[in-house]
Amino acid sequence: MNKPLSPLETAPEELAQDPDAAARAWLAALERRNLIDGALIEAPAGMEVTEPARMTPLGQAAASGPQEVDAAVQAAARAQAQWAATPARARGKLVAEAGRRLALQAEPIARLLARETGKALRTECRGELAVAADLLEFYGGLGSELKGETIPFDPKTLSVTTLEPLGVVAAILPWNVPLVLMTLKIAPALVAGNTVVVKAAEEAPFATLAAAAILDQVLPRGVVNVVVGDGLECGAPLTNHPKVAKITFTGSEEVGETVYGAGADRIIPVSLELGGKSPMIVCADADLDKTVTGAIGGMRFTRQGQSCTAASRIYVHRTLYDAFLAQLSARLEELVIGDPLDEATDVGTIVSATQKATVDRYVALAEATPGATVLKIGKLPTQGVAPDLFMQPTLLLNLPETSPCVQEEIFGPVCVIQAWDDYDTVIEAANATRYGLAATIWTRDIGLALDASRRVNAGYVQVNQNLTIQPNLSYGGFGRSGLGKEASLEAMVAHFTRNKTIVLAGM
């Protein structure tokens, strides 16, 4: 049974007049649906999605299984040849147009995202929609850059390389920033001539489906498909499907290992963005005000720390340590924790009870560590919301470097802060985890900045800033943080094309 995309038929000015009503219309159109072959198809089974700020049912998502996955992959496979034959610049123009249309629907979809993830509308969800739309426009402009080379092999031959699409790409998303991570994956895949099947996160599928439906309105049917379901019944059939030619995954290390194994079994390319325990090194000459601001943004406190690039280990030179801690605590105290849809709110909720229990376990471990100090800062909301999944920004002090709280990704608003004296020792500490995703250095000394940037083991290093993913800046990590890069032209070519050599000789 198909359901009409009624929100897509609403004029932008009407959406602006009542974005809450538009968000409800999106939800009604998307409940228990997958996007397959240009239509919203009702799934035979559903699963409840909880609104974390209220701990009440938000709606029923599709609970897809192998049959729905196969239908989506078959649709993508049917559409791929014609899409690949479309000139690259034409593909890019369509993807860019989808970005512009997504921007027009940004407010209601941001509200839907806030309700399903618990992230604050003002500080997080609106920005995520803006970045997602920007990524579509950015990659849309790169169609003309899909170029091969001429090779000086033999003057009597014409030797060239060409870039070809891979085929059907499976894109598996997490729940923390689903729209940014979806567009990071599918925009380059589409411009390169691939078709895609997205597995949305079961905790937060509706905004993903809405954004994909906007793309589907612009692109040929079957080029973009979305299935919703859990890892066992939906994710595994997708990664193991014989017509999937490439897997791109963002999520946990454990699931990443399984996904990598599925790709290895069929010898297809896999890119992984798995996690991090990113260090922030504050040197003695750092600007204190800018550094504290960078710590709050870099730790993604307004996202409840639910970010793989979160600066969750902050090493502060001992001469600045007390002042840094005092100023950071005062600034965190000012953050408003509350209803994600309230314009006054800075910080929303943890996404789910399961994730909250994981974060609580690490905090309890720190509290039980001899000599450690746990600071919980800020006021929790008392009215209008359910208290279950709200959490204060939490600072862990005086922990040994061997503590799991220092070594493992917590994925919550929990930050370890350590004092340091010796430069070589702090570089060693910064590198002493299994991760290598991101790092920041804070100093006025350009020589020190260059040396630390070279020595720190991370794929994305910033000095005196702590930005999130940005279009045109290659992003990705080392070690257990994953394989491959995203967000750049080079990433599109490396991950979503294959290189063919052609040698032409006369008779």
mmCIF file of C-alpha atoms in Angstrom, residues 100-459:
data_model
loop_
_atom_site.group_PDB
_atom_site.id
_atom_site.type_symbol
_atom_site.label_atom_id
_atom_site.label_comp_id
_atom_site.label_asym_id
_atom_site.label_seq_id
_atom_site.Cartn_x
_atom_site.Cartn_y
_atom_site.Cartn_z
ATOM 1 C CA ARG A 100 17.794 23.309 -1.967
ATOM 2 C CA ARG A 101 14.438 21.600 -1.478
ATOM 3 C CA LEU A 102 15.600 20.092 1.799
ATOM 4 C CA ALA A 103 16.496 23.589 2.993
ATOM 5 C CA LEU A 104 12.925 24.717 2.272
ATOM 6 C CA GLN A 105 11.552 21.946 4.488
ATOM 7 C CA ALA A 106 14.259 22.337 7.131
ATOM 8 C CA GLU A 107 12.147 23.654 10.017
ATOM 9 C CA PRO A 108 9.505 20.900 10.225
ATOM 10 C CA ILE A 109 12.095 18.180 9.663
ATOM 11 C CA ALA A 110 14.330 19.722 12.351
ATOM 12 C CA ARG A 111 11.382 19.566 14.749
ATOM 13 C CA LEU A 112 10.810 15.942 13.856
ATOM 14 C CA LEU A 113 14.506 15.263 14.424
ATOM 15 C CA ALA A 114 14.369 16.948 17.831
ATOM 16 C CA ARG A 115 11.426 14.831 18.894
ATOM 17 C CA GLU A 116 12.946 11.496 17.868
ATOM 18 C CA THR A 117 16.539 12.103 19.032
ATOM 19 C CA GLY A 118 16.006 14.352 22.056
ATOM 20 C CA LYS A 119 18.489 16.878 20.655
ATOM 21 C CA ALA A 120 17.767 20.556 21.192
ATOM 22 C CA LEU A 121 16.067 22.204 18.239
ATOM 23 C CA ARG A 122 17.858 25.540 18.474
ATOM 24 C CA THR A 123 21.411 24.415 19.188
ATOM 25 C CA GLU A 124 21.525 21.120 17.282
ATOM 26 C CA CYS A 125 18.715 20.121 14.937
ATOM 27 C CA ARG A 126 18.431 23.289 12.853
ATOM 28 C CA GLY A 127 22.179 23.260 12.337
ATOM 29 C CA GLU A 128 22.101 19.617 11.298
ATOM 30 C CA LEU A 129 19.504 20.325 8.616
ATOM 31 C CA ALA A 130 21.580 23.236 7.326
ATOM 32 C CA VAL A 131 24.720 21.108 7.061
ATOM 33 C CA ALA A 132 22.842 18.237 5.396
ATOM 34 C CA ALA A 133 21.426 20.575 2.748
ATOM 35 C CA ASP A 134 24.847 22.158 2.265
ATOM 36 C CA LEU A 135 26.471 18.755 1.745
ATOM 37 C CA LEU A 136 23.994 17.921 -1.000
ATOM 38 C CA GLU A 137 24.742 21.207 -2.751
ATOM 39 C CA PHE A 138 28.499 20.819 -2.215
ATOM 40 C CA TYR A 139 28.654 17.349 -3.756
ATOM 41 C CA GLY A 140 26.181 18.357 -6.420
ATOM 42 C CA GLY A 141 28.775 20.793 -7.738
ATOM 43 C CA LEU A 142 31.472 18.133 -8.046
ATOM 44 C CA GLY A 143 30.019 16.154 -10.918
ATOM 45 C CA SER A 144 32.448 17.666 -13.409
ATOM 46 C CA GLU A 145 35.390 16.557 -11.238
ATOM 47 C CA LEU A 146 34.867 12.854 -11.927
ATOM 48 C CA LYS A 147 37.786 12.781 -14.349
ATOM 49 C CA GLY A 148 40.262 10.148 -15.399
ATOM 50 C CA GLU A 149 43.799 10.608 -16.717
ATOM 51 C CA THR A 150 45.786 10.180 -19.900
ATOM 52 C CA ILE A 151 48.876 8.008 -19.533
ATOM 53 C CA PRO A 152 52.099 8.451 -21.581
ATOM 54 C CA PHE A 153 52.447 4.711 -22.119
ATOM 55 C CA ASP A 154 53.212 4.475 -25.846
ATOM 56 C CA PRO A 155 53.032 7.204 -28.533
ATOM 57 C CA LYS A 156 51.218 4.751 -30.823
ATOM 58 C CA THR A 157 48.379 4.171 -28.358
ATOM 59 C CA LEU A 158 45.869 6.251 -26.481
ATOM 60 C CA SER A 159 46.013 5.171 -22.856
ATOM 61 C CA VAL A 160 43.438 6.596 -20.453
ATOM 62 C CA THR A 161 41.741 5.862 -17.149
ATOM 63 C CA THR A 162 38.061 6.394 -16.460
ATOM 64 C CA LEU A 163 36.073 6.520 -13.216
ATOM 65 C CA GLU A 164 33.006 4.295 -13.080
ATOM 66 C CA PRO A 165 30.333 3.883 -10.392
ATOM 67 C CA LEU A 166 30.366 0.732 -8.290
ATOM 68 C CA GLY A 167 26.648 -0.098 -8.405
ATOM 69 C CA VAL A 168 24.326 -0.348 -5.402
ATOM 70 C CA VAL A 169 25.671 1.265 -2.224
ATOM 71 C CA ALA A 170 24.395 0.240 1.217
ATOM 72 C CA ALA A 171 24.590 3.152 3.677
ATOM 73 C CA ILE A 172 24.036 2.282 7.342
ATOM 74 C CA LEU A 173 23.364 5.185 9.717
ATOM 75 C CA PRO A 174 23.592 5.828 13.460
ATOM 76 C CA TRP A 175 21.088 7.874 15.463
ATOM 77 C CA ASN A 176 23.237 10.776 16.698
ATOM 78 C CA VAL A 177 23.439 12.962 13.552
ATOM 79 C CA PRO A 178 21.519 10.863 11.024
ATOM 80 C CA LEU A 179 20.897 13.532 8.381
ATOM 81 C CA VAL A 180 24.470 14.798 8.184
ATOM 82 C CA LEU A 181 25.831 11.269 8.085
ATOM 83 C CA MET A 182 23.280 10.170 5.480
ATOM 84 C CA THR A 183 24.153 13.033 3.146
ATOM 85 C CA LEU A 184 27.882 12.493 3.738
ATOM 86 C CA LYS A 185 27.397 8.988 2.372
ATOM 87 C CA ILE A 186 24.735 9.189 -0.285
ATOM 88 C CA ALA A 187 25.512 12.566 -1.892
ATOM 89 C CA PRO A 188 28.948 11.483 -3.201
ATOM 90 C CA ALA A 189 27.642 8.020 -4.031
ATOM 91 C CA LEU A 190 24.815 9.481 -6.115
ATOM 92 C CA VAL A 191 26.899 12.067 -7.938
ATOM 93 C CA ALA A 192 29.385 9.315 -8.811
ATOM 94 C CA GLY A 193 26.576 7.343 -10.493
ATOM 95 C CA ASN A 194 25.666 4.805 -7.829
ATOM 96 C CA THR A 195 22.213 4.098 -6.466
ATOM 97 C CA VAL A 196 21.703 3.709 -2.716
ATOM 98 C CA VAL A 197 19.822 1.794 -0.062
ATOM 99 C CA VAL A 198 19.923 3.518 3.308
ATOM 100 C CA LYS A 199 19.309 1.672 6.548
ATOM 101 C CA ALA A 200 17.932 4.284 8.932
ATOM 102 C CA ALA A 201 18.617 4.056 12.658
ATOM 103 C CA GLU A 202 15.702 2.361 14.378
ATOM 104 C CA GLU A 203 15.863 4.842 17.287
ATOM 105 C CA ALA A 204 15.474 7.863 14.981
ATOM 106 C CA PRO A 205 14.215 6.972 11.489
ATOM 107 C CA PHE A 206 11.617 9.598 10.629
ATOM 108 C CA ALA A 207 13.745 12.650 9.768
ATOM 109 C CA THR A 208 15.961 10.377 7.658
ATOM 110 C CA LEU A 209 12.943 9.128 5.740
ATOM 111 C CA ALA A 210 11.643 12.675 5.275
ATOM 112 C CA ALA A 211 14.938 13.914 3.850
ATOM 113 C CA ALA A 212 15.190 10.894 1.560
ATOM 114 C CA ALA A 213 11.636 11.473 0.340
ATOM 115 C CA ILE A 214 12.663 14.982 -0.714
ATOM 116 C CA LEU A 215 15.581 13.534 -2.680
ATOM 117 C CA ASP A 216 13.247 10.982 -4.214
ATOM 118 C CA GLN A 217 10.987 13.786 -5.416
ATOM 119 C CA VAL A 218 13.891 15.102 -7.513
ATOM 120 C CA LEU A 219 15.741 11.927 -8.529
ATOM 121 C CA PRO A 220 14.558 9.070 -10.777
ATOM 122 C CA ARG A 221 12.595 6.380 -8.960
ATOM 123 C CA GLY A 222 14.688 3.732 -7.286
ATOM 124 C CA VAL A 223 17.847 5.819 -7.113
ATOM 125 C CA VAL A 224 17.344 6.456 -3.374
ATOM 126 C CA ASN A 225 15.709 3.861 -1.112
ATOM 127 C CA VAL A 226 15.394 3.688 2.680
ATOM 128 C CA VAL A 227 14.598 0.728 4.896
ATOM 129 C CA VAL A 228 14.030 0.859 8.652
ATOM 130 C CA GLY A 229 14.650 -2.027 11.023
ATOM 131 C CA ASP A 230 17.042 -3.524 13.518
ATOM 132 C CA GLY A 231 20.524 -4.807 12.838
ATOM 133 C CA LEU A 232 19.721 -8.509 12.779
ATOM 134 C CA GLU A 233 16.592 -8.507 10.633
ATOM 135 C CA CYS A 234 17.332 -5.509 8.410
ATOM 136 C CA GLY A 235 21.017 -4.587 8.608
ATOM 137 C CA ALA A 236 22.441 -8.067 8.115
ATOM 138 C CA PRO A 237 20.359 -8.881 5.006
ATOM 139 C CA LEU A 238 21.417 -5.550 3.521
ATOM 140 C CA THR A 239 25.150 -5.967 4.089
ATOM 141 C CA ASN A 240 25.009 -9.559 2.846
ATOM 142 C CA HIS A 241 22.854 -8.922 -0.213
ATOM 143 C CA PRO A 242 24.611 -10.189 -3.379
ATOM 144 C CA LYS A 243 23.671 -7.068 -5.383
ATOM 145 C CA VAL A 244 25.224 -4.624 -2.902
ATOM 146 C CA ALA A 245 28.569 -3.489 -4.342
ATOM 147 C CA LYS A 246 29.752 -1.203 -1.527
ATOM 148 C CA ILE A 247 28.995 -0.718 2.185
ATOM 149 C CA THR A 248 29.484 2.530 4.062
ATOM 150 C CA PHE A 249 28.816 2.356 7.799
ATOM 151 C CA THR A 250 28.909 4.680 10.783
ATOM 152 C CA GLY A 251 28.338 3.192 14.226
ATOM 153 C CA SER A 252 29.879 1.117 16.971
ATOM 154 C CA GLU A 253 33.121 -0.835 16.751
ATOM 155 C CA GLU A 254 31.369 -4.124 17.423
ATOM 156 C CA VAL A 255 28.860 -3.720 14.596
ATOM 157 C CA GLY A 256 31.605 -2.286 12.398
ATOM 158 C CA GLU A 257 33.557 -5.523 12.741
ATOM 159 C CA THR A 258 30.505 -7.485 11.595
ATOM 160 C CA VAL A 259 29.941 -5.159 8.644
ATOM 161 C CA TYR A 260 33.601 -5.381 7.656
ATOM 162 C CA GLY A 261 33.351 -9.165 7.766
ATOM 163 C CA ALA A 262 30.297 -9.122 5.514
ATOM 164 C CA GLY A 263 32.216 -7.083 2.967
ATOM 165 C CA ALA A 264 35.249 -9.330 3.215
ATOM 166 C CA ASP A 265 33.149 -12.432 2.593
ATOM 167 C CA ARG A 266 32.132 -11.045 -0.816
ATOM 168 C CA ILE A 267 35.293 -9.004 -1.418
ATOM 169 C CA ILE A 268 33.503 -5.678 -1.796
ATOM 170 C CA PRO A 269 34.790 -2.313 -0.531
ATOM 171 C CA VAL A 270 33.745 -1.140 2.942
ATOM 172 C CA SER A 271 34.282 2.233 4.592
ATOM 173 C CA LEU A 272 33.826 2.563 8.350
ATOM 174 C CA GLU A 273 33.525 5.481 10.745
ATOM 175 C CA LEU A 274 33.426 3.868 14.157
ATOM 176 C CA GLY A 275 34.249 6.112 17.068
ATOM 177 C CA GLY A 276 36.782 8.089 18.994
ATOM 178 C CA LYS A 277 38.180 9.275 22.276
ATOM 179 C CA SER A 278 39.441 12.567 20.978
ATOM 180 C CA PRO A 279 42.114 14.455 22.953
ATOM 181 C CA MET A 280 42.166 18.224 23.404
ATOM 182 C CA ILE A 281 45.612 19.492 24.445
ATOM 183 C CA VAL A 282 45.629 22.903 26.127
ATOM 184 C CA CYS A 283 49.112 24.432 26.277
ATOM 185 C CA ALA A 284 50.358 26.937 28.851
ATOM 186 C CA ASP A 285 50.110 29.890 26.446
ATOM 187 C CA ALA A 286 46.543 29.172 25.256
ATOM 188 C CA ASP A 287 43.860 31.866 25.302
ATOM 189 C CA LEU A 288 41.722 30.747 28.238
ATOM 190 C CA ASP A 289 38.394 32.215 27.086
ATOM 191 C CA LYS A 290 38.683 30.799 23.566
ATOM 192 C CA THR A 291 39.827 27.451 24.905
ATOM 193 C CA VAL A 292 36.868 27.082 27.260
ATOM 194 C CA THR A 293 34.497 27.994 24.448
ATOM 195 C CA GLY A 294 36.263 25.419 22.302
ATOM 196 C CA ALA A 295 35.912 22.785 25.014
ATOM 197 C CA ILE A 296 32.156 23.308 25.322
ATOM 198 C CA GLY A 297 31.642 23.145 21.572
ATOM 199 C CA GLY A 298 34.239 20.463 21.010
ATOM 200 C CA MET A 299 32.842 18.178 23.693
ATOM 201 C CA ARG A 300 29.455 18.607 21.958
ATOM 202 C CA PHE A 301 27.759 19.256 25.291
ATOM 203 C CA THR A 302 24.669 20.617 23.515
ATOM 204 C CA ARG A 303 24.408 17.204 21.835
ATOM 205 C CA GLN A 304 24.809 15.499 25.208
ATOM 206 C CA GLY A 305 28.292 14.406 24.129
ATOM 207 C CA GLN A 306 26.790 11.962 21.643
ATOM 208 C CA SER A 307 29.453 12.488 19.008
ATOM 209 C CA CYS A 308 32.375 10.375 17.856
ATOM 210 C CA THR A 309 34.552 13.504 17.559
ATOM 211 C CA ALA A 310 33.673 14.763 21.060
ATOM 212 C CA ALA A 311 36.715 16.176 22.878
ATOM 213 C CA SER A 312 36.151 13.735 25.721
ATOM 214 C CA ARG A 313 39.755 13.840 27.019
ATOM 215 C CA ILE A 314 40.976 17.344 27.826
ATOM 216 C CA TYR A 315 44.610 17.708 28.893
ATOM 217 C CA VAL A 316 45.251 21.134 30.441
ATOM 218 C CA HIS A 317 48.690 22.482 31.315
ATOM 219 C CA ARG A 318 48.948 22.627 35.090
ATOM 220 C CA THR A 319 49.469 26.408 35.089
ATOM 221 C CA LEU A 320 46.006 26.848 33.529
ATOM 222 C CA TYR A 321 44.246 23.868 35.064
ATOM 223 C CA ASP A 322 42.473 25.527 38.017
ATOM 224 C CA ALA A 323 41.366 28.576 36.025
ATOM 225 C CA PHE A 324 40.237 26.406 33.109
ATOM 226 C CA LEU A 325 38.201 24.127 35.359
ATOM 227 C CA ALA A 326 36.577 27.046 37.175
ATOM 228 C CA GLN A 327 35.631 28.853 33.966
ATOM 229 C CA LEU A 328 34.408 25.697 32.252
ATOM 230 C CA SER A 329 32.241 24.821 35.255
ATOM 231 C CA ALA A 330 30.742 28.315 35.332
ATOM 232 C CA ARG A 331 29.969 28.218 31.597
ATOM 233 C CA LEU A 332 28.395 24.779 31.828
ATOM 234 C CA GLU A 333 26.222 25.974 34.708
ATOM 235 C CA GLU A 334 24.691 28.516 32.316
ATOM 236 C CA LEU A 335 23.509 25.900 29.806
ATOM 237 C CA VAL A 336 19.755 25.327 29.905
ATOM 238 C CA ILE A 337 18.818 21.648 30.031
ATOM 239 C CA GLY A 338 15.207 21.081 29.008
ATOM 240 C CA ASP A 339 12.543 20.335 26.435
ATOM 241 C CA PRO A 340 14.268 19.924 23.044
ATOM 242 C CA LEU A 341 11.532 21.945 21.316
ATOM 243 C CA ASP A 342 11.806 24.909 23.695
ATOM 244 C CA GLU A 343 13.696 27.830 22.129
ATOM 245 C CA ALA A 344 15.388 28.484 25.491
ATOM 246 C CA THR A 345 16.905 24.984 25.648
ATOM 247 C CA ASP A 346 20.609 24.452 25.025
ATOM 248 C CA VAL A 347 20.794 20.754 25.931
ATOM 249 C CA GLY A 348 18.197 18.028 25.381
ATOM 250 C CA THR A 349 18.266 14.367 26.336
ATOM 251 C CA ILE A 350 20.224 11.184 25.871
ATOM 252 C CA VAL A 351 18.643 9.292 22.955
ATOM 253 C CA SER A 352 17.445 6.164 24.777
ATOM 254 C CA ALA A 353 17.293 4.332 28.078
ATOM 255 C CA THR A 354 19.876 1.861 26.799
ATOM 256 C CA GLN A 355 22.373 4.617 26.035
ATOM 257 C CA LYS A 356 21.657 6.386 29.327
ATOM 258 C CA ALA A 357 22.395 3.158 31.226
ATOM 259 C CA THR A 358 25.730 2.858 29.419
ATOM 260 C CA VAL A 359 26.721 6.420 30.319
ATOM 261 C CA ASP A 360 25.603 5.951 33.934
ATOM 262 C CA ARG A 361 27.763 2.842 34.211
ATOM 263 C CA TYR A 362 30.908 4.797 33.300
ATOM 264 C CA VAL A 363 30.068 7.587 35.746
ATOM 265 C CA ALA A 364 29.533 5.035 38.511
ATOM 266 C CA LEU A 365 32.896 3.498 37.671
ATOM 267 C CA ALA A 366 34.585 6.893 38.052
ATOM 268 C CA GLU A 367 32.777 7.520 41.335
ATOM 269 C CA ALA A 368 34.124 4.235 42.644
ATOM 270 C CA THR A 369 37.734 5.041 41.657
ATOM 271 C CA PRO A 370 39.884 6.042 44.673
ATOM 272 C CA GLY A 371 41.029 9.668 44.452
ATOM 273 C CA ALA A 372 38.789 10.553 41.513
ATOM 274 C CA THR A 373 36.358 13.484 41.537
ATOM 275 C CA VAL A 374 33.060 13.582 39.648
ATOM 276 C CA LEU A 375 31.473 16.985 39.003
ATOM 277 C CA LYS A 376 27.865 17.091 37.760
ATOM 278 C CA ILE A 377 27.037 20.604 36.622
ATOM 279 C CA GLY A 378 23.775 22.306 35.732
ATOM 280 C CA LYS A 379 20.098 22.124 36.625
ATOM 281 C CA LEU A 380 17.920 19.282 35.395
ATOM 282 C CA PRO A 381 14.394 20.142 34.208
ATOM 283 C CA THR A 382 11.555 19.554 36.650
ATOM 284 C CA GLN A 383 8.442 20.388 34.613
ATOM 285 C CA GLY A 384 6.915 19.599 31.242
ATOM 286 C CA VAL A 385 9.148 16.635 30.401
ATOM 287 C CA ALA A 386 9.944 13.153 31.674
ATOM 288 C CA PRO A 387 13.164 13.209 33.741
ATOM 289 C CA ASP A 388 14.433 9.762 32.730
ATOM 290 C CA LEU A 389 16.936 10.604 29.975
ATOM 291 C CA PHE A 390 18.113 14.082 30.938
ATOM 292 C CA MET A 391 21.661 14.297 32.245
ATOM 293 C CA GLN A 392 23.958 17.028 33.528
ATOM 294 C CA PRO A 393 27.329 17.743 31.920
ATOM 295 C CA THR A 394 29.755 15.641 33.942
ATOM 296 C CA LEU A 395 33.487 16.192 34.467
ATOM 297 C CA LEU A 396 35.751 13.353 35.628
ATOM 298 C CA LEU A 397 38.941 14.448 37.393
ATOM 299 C CA ASN A 398 42.054 12.674 38.689
ATOM 300 C CA LEU A 399 41.490 9.375 36.947
ATOM 301 C CA PRO A 400 44.389 7.070 36.033
ATOM 302 C CA GLU A 401 45.105 6.861 32.310
ATOM 303 C CA THR A 402 44.281 3.155 32.440
ATOM 304 C CA SER A 403 40.696 3.799 33.554
ATOM 305 C CA PRO A 404 38.009 2.629 31.112
ATOM 306 C CA CYS A 405 36.558 6.141 31.417
ATOM 307 C CA VAL A 406 39.771 7.474 29.850
ATOM 308 C CA GLN A 407 40.279 4.693 27.321
ATOM 309 C CA GLU A 408 36.772 3.893 26.081
ATOM 310 C CA GLU A 409 34.155 5.895 24.196
ATOM 311 C CA ILE A 410 31.334 6.836 26.580
ATOM 312 C CA PHE A 411 29.097 8.687 24.097
ATOM 313 C CA GLY A 412 27.479 10.908 26.668
ATOM 314 C CA PRO A 413 28.041 14.338 28.281
ATOM 315 C CA VAL A 414 31.009 12.995 30.246
ATOM 316 C CA CYS A 415 34.474 14.518 29.862
ATOM 317 C CA VAL A 416 37.763 13.469 31.461
ATOM 318 C CA ILE A 417 40.001 16.414 32.415
ATOM 319 C CA GLN A 418 43.674 15.863 33.297
ATOM 320 C CA ALA A 419 46.522 18.218 34.237
ATOM 321 C CA TRP A 420 49.876 17.894 32.470
ATOM 322 C CA ASP A 421 53.408 19.211 32.932
ATOM 323 C CA ASP A 422 55.607 17.530 30.336
ATOM 324 C CA TYR A 423 54.967 17.978 26.602
ATOM 325 C CA ASP A 424 56.263 14.577 25.478
ATOM 326 C CA THR A 425 54.250 12.865 28.177
ATOM 327 C CA VAL A 426 50.989 14.538 27.176
ATOM 328 C CA ILE A 427 51.514 13.619 23.504
ATOM 329 C CA GLU A 428 52.073 10.032 24.616
ATOM 330 C CA ALA A 429 48.876 10.129 26.705
ATOM 331 C CA ALA A 430 46.905 11.650 23.842
ATOM 332 C CA ASN A 431 47.956 8.740 21.616
ATOM 333 C CA ALA A 432 47.431 6.030 24.225
ATOM 334 C CA THR A 433 44.019 4.769 23.119
ATOM 335 C CA ARG A 434 42.950 2.438 20.342
ATOM 336 C CA TYR A 435 41.264 5.338 18.540
ATOM 337 C CA GLY A 436 42.632 7.963 16.166
ATOM 338 C CA LEU A 437 39.718 10.009 14.913
ATOM 339 C CA ALA A 438 40.145 13.658 15.930
ATOM 340 C CA ALA A 439 42.305 15.918 18.110
ATOM 341 C CA THR A 440 42.734 19.604 18.866
ATOM 342 C CA ILE A 441 45.752 21.636 19.967
ATOM 343 C CA TRP A 442 45.401 25.003 21.721
ATOM 344 C CA THR A 443 48.467 27.242 21.668
ATOM 345 C CA ARG A 444 49.783 30.589 20.376
ATOM 346 C CA ASP A 445 53.098 28.959 19.398
ATOM 347 C CA ILE A 446 53.001 28.043 15.700
ATOM 348 C CA GLY A 447 56.011 25.760 16.032
ATOM 349 C CA LEU A 448 54.406 23.867 18.886
ATOM 350 C CA ALA A 449 51.150 23.643 16.943
ATOM 351 C CA LEU A 450 52.896 22.168 13.913
ATOM 352 C CA ASP A 451 54.878 19.683 15.987
ATOM 353 C CA ALA A 452 51.860 18.503 17.983
ATOM 354 C CA SER A 453 49.738 18.228 14.830
ATOM 355 C CA ARG A 454 52.401 15.994 13.307
ATOM 356 C CA ARG A 455 52.859 13.806 16.378
ATOM 357 C CA VAL A 456 49.274 13.298 17.479
ATOM 358 C CA ASN A 457 47.689 10.101 16.148
ATOM 359 C CA ALA A 458 44.447 11.366 14.611
ATOM 360 C CA GLY A 459 43.041 11.714 11.127
#
